[in-house]
């Protein structure tokens, strides 16, 4: 038995299989395209080390299953061969058990009995703050899926999705979070467990609420994703709420649920007088895109904002959408038609930013995107004013780095950054308008 052979080394991401297990009657209510079992993590280095390798096994399979609602866990480790135990052979179950709460199942039959029990008895923790509906027949994969808000509740194929707000003080939630938090390590790069000693954490959790075809009066809840929120003091007596962790599990991704969860958080912020604004901690590129798209759509749908910003031509009669020509292209606006300029009126921007509770840098970026979309490319004065407006913000944001360069290099770097920013704005706008 050659212990140096690569055949004893296994890719941890491939070996670890995750499943959201439903009771038989709930599985029978799914469409063929809906698959919630047998997906894999994106990262396992927080558990198995930087190389994400497991040593000492052949044909290693790790099944970590969750009851789809309560997230009660079952762990099974199987292999065809194993090297004699030594300090170099990984203890797979012992390693994983350090990251999940004790009491997980190792008997699959008992686990399935628990799944059946929890399907009928599990209910979300906390207060419902948002909901939307989707026809089961439209649960397809694709970016920018529209979230339908109103479907017939009598339709057995209508699937409800609900968002609940909780804190550490919510009865039962602390134990639920201990089962849920593993997903942060597996799907958020650089993610880590938050401290239960910090009692100000808030949570929003998204669930699927599904009717059983066999018993339409029975509804069951299934975990979709969640976000952690942390409040910071904001003078004089309010808080800034920061999105810290945000994830949607792979079986539900590319289906519009991330946008729905973000919308739920934003609406929660708007409706809470004690919250001054919503911020985001070190957002990943994919989340930043999601945030930009949803914030832009919100601004465009705000008729008063668009009318004041760009003049009456910026608002149509169908819900605040950008005015379009007969050929379907967005109209360009003459400079000075509204408060957006360019340059935009700073006092007016700050009034709206405060009212909409959007962080300063994010709001400025959104404004710059909207001006770019509406600006007449033939208007040289507007183009110059826009360039100066964006560059001024970039200069302030990157001041320390730019001041390390000489004047010519500084101007060149600022122009390169401006061109890169504008190109990215056009990309984002292409997904929204």
PDB file of C-alpha atoms in Angstrom, residues 288-403:
ATOM      1  CA  UNK A 288     -22.341  44.736  -5.821  1.00  0.00           C
ATOM      2  CA  UNK A 289     -23.967  44.122  -9.211  1.00  0.00           C
ATOM      3  CA  UNK A 290     -27.134  42.841  -7.537  1.00  0.00           C
ATOM      4  CA  UNK A 291     -27.225  45.897  -5.302  1.00  0.00           C
ATOM      5  CA  UNK A 292     -26.652  48.300  -8.211  1.00  0.00           C
ATOM      6  CA  UNK A 293     -29.388  46.743 -10.339  1.00  0.00           C
ATOM      7  CA  UNK A 294     -31.974  46.843  -7.578  1.00  0.00           C
ATOM      8  CA  UNK A 295     -31.091  50.349  -6.386  1.00  0.00           C
ATOM      9  CA  UNK A 296     -31.261  51.654  -9.955  1.00  0.00           C
ATOM     10  CA  UNK A 297     -34.656  50.060 -10.540  1.00  0.00           C
ATOM     11  CA  UNK A 298     -35.894  51.606  -7.300  1.00  0.00           C
ATOM     12  CA  UNK A 299     -34.739  55.089  -8.317  1.00  0.00           C
ATOM     13  CA  UNK A 300     -36.151  54.799 -11.838  1.00  0.00           C
ATOM     14  CA  UNK A 301     -39.510  53.720 -10.414  1.00  0.00           C
ATOM     15  CA  UNK A 302     -39.576  56.785  -8.144  1.00  0.00           C
ATOM     16  CA  UNK A 303     -41.515  59.282 -10.301  1.00  0.00           C
ATOM     17  CA  UNK A 304     -40.872  62.295  -8.092  1.00  0.00           C
ATOM     18  CA  UNK A 305     -37.131  61.665  -8.001  1.00  0.00           C
ATOM     19  CA  UNK A 306     -36.896  61.178 -11.770  1.00  0.00           C
ATOM     20  CA  UNK A 307     -39.078  64.223 -12.518  1.00  0.00           C
ATOM     21  CA  UNK A 308     -37.059  66.500 -10.258  1.00  0.00           C
ATOM     22  CA  UNK A 309     -33.789  65.046 -11.467  1.00  0.00           C
ATOM     23  CA  UNK A 310     -34.305  65.060 -15.226  1.00  0.00           C
ATOM     24  CA  UNK A 311     -37.501  66.988 -15.871  1.00  0.00           C
ATOM     25  CA  UNK A 312     -40.974  65.723 -16.787  1.00  0.00           C
ATOM     26  CA  UNK A 313     -39.733  63.907 -19.899  1.00  0.00           C
ATOM     27  CA  UNK A 314     -37.885  61.423 -17.682  1.00  0.00           C
ATOM     28  CA  UNK A 315     -41.160  59.997 -16.354  1.00  0.00           C
ATOM     29  CA  UNK A 316     -43.682  58.162 -18.466  1.00  0.00           C
ATOM     30  CA  UNK A 317     -47.243  57.250 -17.594  1.00  0.00           C
ATOM     31  CA  UNK A 318     -46.407  53.605 -16.894  1.00  0.00           C
ATOM     32  CA  UNK A 319     -44.889  53.663 -13.452  1.00  0.00           C
ATOM     33  CA  UNK A 320     -41.927  55.949 -13.604  1.00  0.00           C
ATOM     34  CA  UNK A 321     -39.997  54.175 -16.347  1.00  0.00           C
ATOM     35  CA  UNK A 322     -37.483  56.030 -18.437  1.00  0.00           C
ATOM     36  CA  UNK A 323     -39.044  57.750 -21.413  1.00  0.00           C
ATOM     37  CA  UNK A 324     -38.330  56.070 -24.736  1.00  0.00           C
ATOM     38  CA  UNK A 325     -38.569  56.991 -28.374  1.00  0.00           C
ATOM     39  CA  UNK A 326     -40.710  55.100 -30.853  1.00  0.00           C
ATOM     40  CA  UNK A 327     -37.697  52.964 -31.721  1.00  0.00           C
ATOM     41  CA  UNK A 328     -37.355  51.936 -28.086  1.00  0.00           C
ATOM     42  CA  UNK A 329     -34.188  53.873 -27.253  1.00  0.00           C
ATOM     43  CA  UNK A 330     -33.962  55.944 -24.106  1.00  0.00           C
ATOM     44  CA  UNK A 331     -34.317  59.662 -24.746  1.00  0.00           C
ATOM     45  CA  UNK A 332     -31.388  61.910 -23.957  1.00  0.00           C
ATOM     46  CA  UNK A 333     -32.139  64.894 -21.784  1.00  0.00           C
ATOM     47  CA  UNK A 334     -30.920  68.404 -22.346  1.00  0.00           C
ATOM     48  CA  UNK A 335     -28.512  69.713 -19.729  1.00  0.00           C
ATOM     49  CA  UNK A 336     -30.217  71.733 -17.008  1.00  0.00           C
ATOM     50  CA  UNK A 337     -33.633  70.112 -17.491  1.00  0.00           C
ATOM     51  CA  UNK A 338     -33.564  68.993 -13.863  1.00  0.00           C
ATOM     52  CA  UNK A 339     -31.517  68.900 -10.681  1.00  0.00           C
ATOM     53  CA  UNK A 340     -29.195  66.229 -12.087  1.00  0.00           C
ATOM     54  CA  UNK A 341     -27.460  68.783 -14.315  1.00  0.00           C
ATOM     55  CA  UNK A 342     -24.734  67.854 -14.875  1.00  0.00           C
ATOM     56  CA  UNK A 343     -23.351  68.916 -12.562  1.00  0.00           C
ATOM     57  CA  UNK A 344     -25.943  67.667 -10.086  1.00  0.00           C
ATOM     58  CA  UNK A 345     -27.122  69.983  -7.319  1.00  0.00           C
ATOM     59  CA  UNK A 346     -25.476  68.732  -4.154  1.00  0.00           C
ATOM     60  CA  UNK A 347     -28.096  69.950  -1.675  1.00  0.00           C
ATOM     61  CA  UNK A 348     -30.842  68.262  -3.687  1.00  0.00           C
ATOM     62  CA  UNK A 349     -28.844  65.022  -3.895  1.00  0.00           C
ATOM     63  CA  UNK A 350     -28.235  64.992  -0.148  1.00  0.00           C
ATOM     64  CA  UNK A 351     -31.938  65.545   0.572  1.00  0.00           C
ATOM     65  CA  UNK A 352     -32.872  62.520  -1.538  1.00  0.00           C
ATOM     66  CA  UNK A 353     -29.975  60.406  -0.294  1.00  0.00           C
ATOM     67  CA  UNK A 354     -31.049  60.990   3.298  1.00  0.00           C
ATOM     68  CA  UNK A 355     -34.684  60.280   2.516  1.00  0.00           C
ATOM     69  CA  UNK A 356     -33.878  57.075   0.610  1.00  0.00           C
ATOM     70  CA  UNK A 357     -31.359  55.968   3.264  1.00  0.00           C
ATOM     71  CA  UNK A 358     -28.656  55.052   0.748  1.00  0.00           C
ATOM     72  CA  UNK A 359     -24.968  55.294   1.689  1.00  0.00           C
ATOM     73  CA  UNK A 360     -23.114  58.271   0.202  1.00  0.00           C
ATOM     74  CA  UNK A 361     -20.713  56.542  -2.199  1.00  0.00           C
ATOM     75  CA  UNK A 362     -23.418  54.188  -3.454  1.00  0.00           C
ATOM     76  CA  UNK A 363     -25.885  57.022  -4.049  1.00  0.00           C
ATOM     77  CA  UNK A 364     -23.277  59.056  -5.941  1.00  0.00           C
ATOM     78  CA  UNK A 365     -22.530  56.071  -8.174  1.00  0.00           C
ATOM     79  CA  UNK A 366     -26.233  55.554  -8.910  1.00  0.00           C
ATOM     80  CA  UNK A 367     -26.637  59.225  -9.787  1.00  0.00           C
ATOM     81  CA  UNK A 368     -23.635  59.053 -12.101  1.00  0.00           C
ATOM     82  CA  UNK A 369     -25.135  56.033 -13.856  1.00  0.00           C
ATOM     83  CA  UNK A 370     -28.470  57.754 -14.397  1.00  0.00           C
ATOM     84  CA  UNK A 371     -26.839  60.947 -15.698  1.00  0.00           C
ATOM     85  CA  UNK A 372     -24.753  58.875 -18.101  1.00  0.00           C
ATOM     86  CA  UNK A 373     -27.879  57.145 -19.386  1.00  0.00           C
ATOM     87  CA  UNK A 374     -29.775  60.391 -19.974  1.00  0.00           C
ATOM     88  CA  UNK A 375     -26.992  62.675 -21.100  1.00  0.00           C
ATOM     89  CA  UNK A 376     -26.881  63.842 -24.714  1.00  0.00           C
ATOM     90  CA  UNK A 377     -23.555  62.577 -26.168  1.00  0.00           C
ATOM     91  CA  UNK A 378     -23.480  65.628 -28.465  1.00  0.00           C
ATOM     92  CA  UNK A 379     -23.647  68.089 -25.568  1.00  0.00           C
ATOM     93  CA  UNK A 380     -19.974  68.888 -24.963  1.00  0.00           C
ATOM     94  CA  UNK A 381     -20.649  71.100 -21.953  1.00  0.00           C
ATOM     95  CA  UNK A 382     -22.664  68.363 -20.248  1.00  0.00           C
ATOM     96  CA  UNK A 383     -20.014  65.769 -21.087  1.00  0.00           C
ATOM     97  CA  UNK A 384     -17.294  67.934 -19.543  1.00  0.00           C
ATOM     98  CA  UNK A 385     -19.355  68.678 -16.425  1.00  0.00           C
ATOM     99  CA  UNK A 386     -20.089  64.980 -16.013  1.00  0.00           C
ATOM    100  CA  UNK A 387     -16.434  64.055 -16.357  1.00  0.00           C
ATOM    101  CA  UNK A 388     -15.474  66.597 -13.699  1.00  0.00           C
ATOM    102  CA  UNK A 389     -18.236  65.433 -11.357  1.00  0.00           C
ATOM    103  CA  UNK A 390     -17.154  61.785 -11.543  1.00  0.00           C
ATOM    104  CA  UNK A 391     -13.440  62.569 -11.368  1.00  0.00           C
ATOM    105  CA  UNK A 392     -13.912  64.750  -8.307  1.00  0.00           C
ATOM    106  CA  UNK A 393     -15.544  61.853  -6.479  1.00  0.00           C
ATOM    107  CA  UNK A 394     -12.852  59.420  -7.641  1.00  0.00           C
ATOM    108  CA  UNK A 395     -10.134  61.843  -6.561  1.00  0.00           C
ATOM    109  CA  UNK A 396     -11.568  62.160  -3.067  1.00  0.00           C
ATOM    110  CA  UNK A 397     -12.132  58.400  -2.754  1.00  0.00           C
ATOM    111  CA  UNK A 398      -8.574  57.515  -3.899  1.00  0.00           C
ATOM    112  CA  UNK A 399      -6.826  60.578  -2.461  1.00  0.00           C
ATOM    113  CA  UNK A 400      -4.091  58.814  -0.490  1.00  0.00           C
ATOM    114  CA  UNK A 401      -3.060  56.599  -3.421  1.00  0.00           C
ATOM    115  CA  UNK A 402      -3.152  59.410  -5.981  1.00  0.00           C
ATOM    116  CA  UNK A 403      -1.059  61.729  -3.830  1.00  0.00           C
TER     117      UNK A 403
END
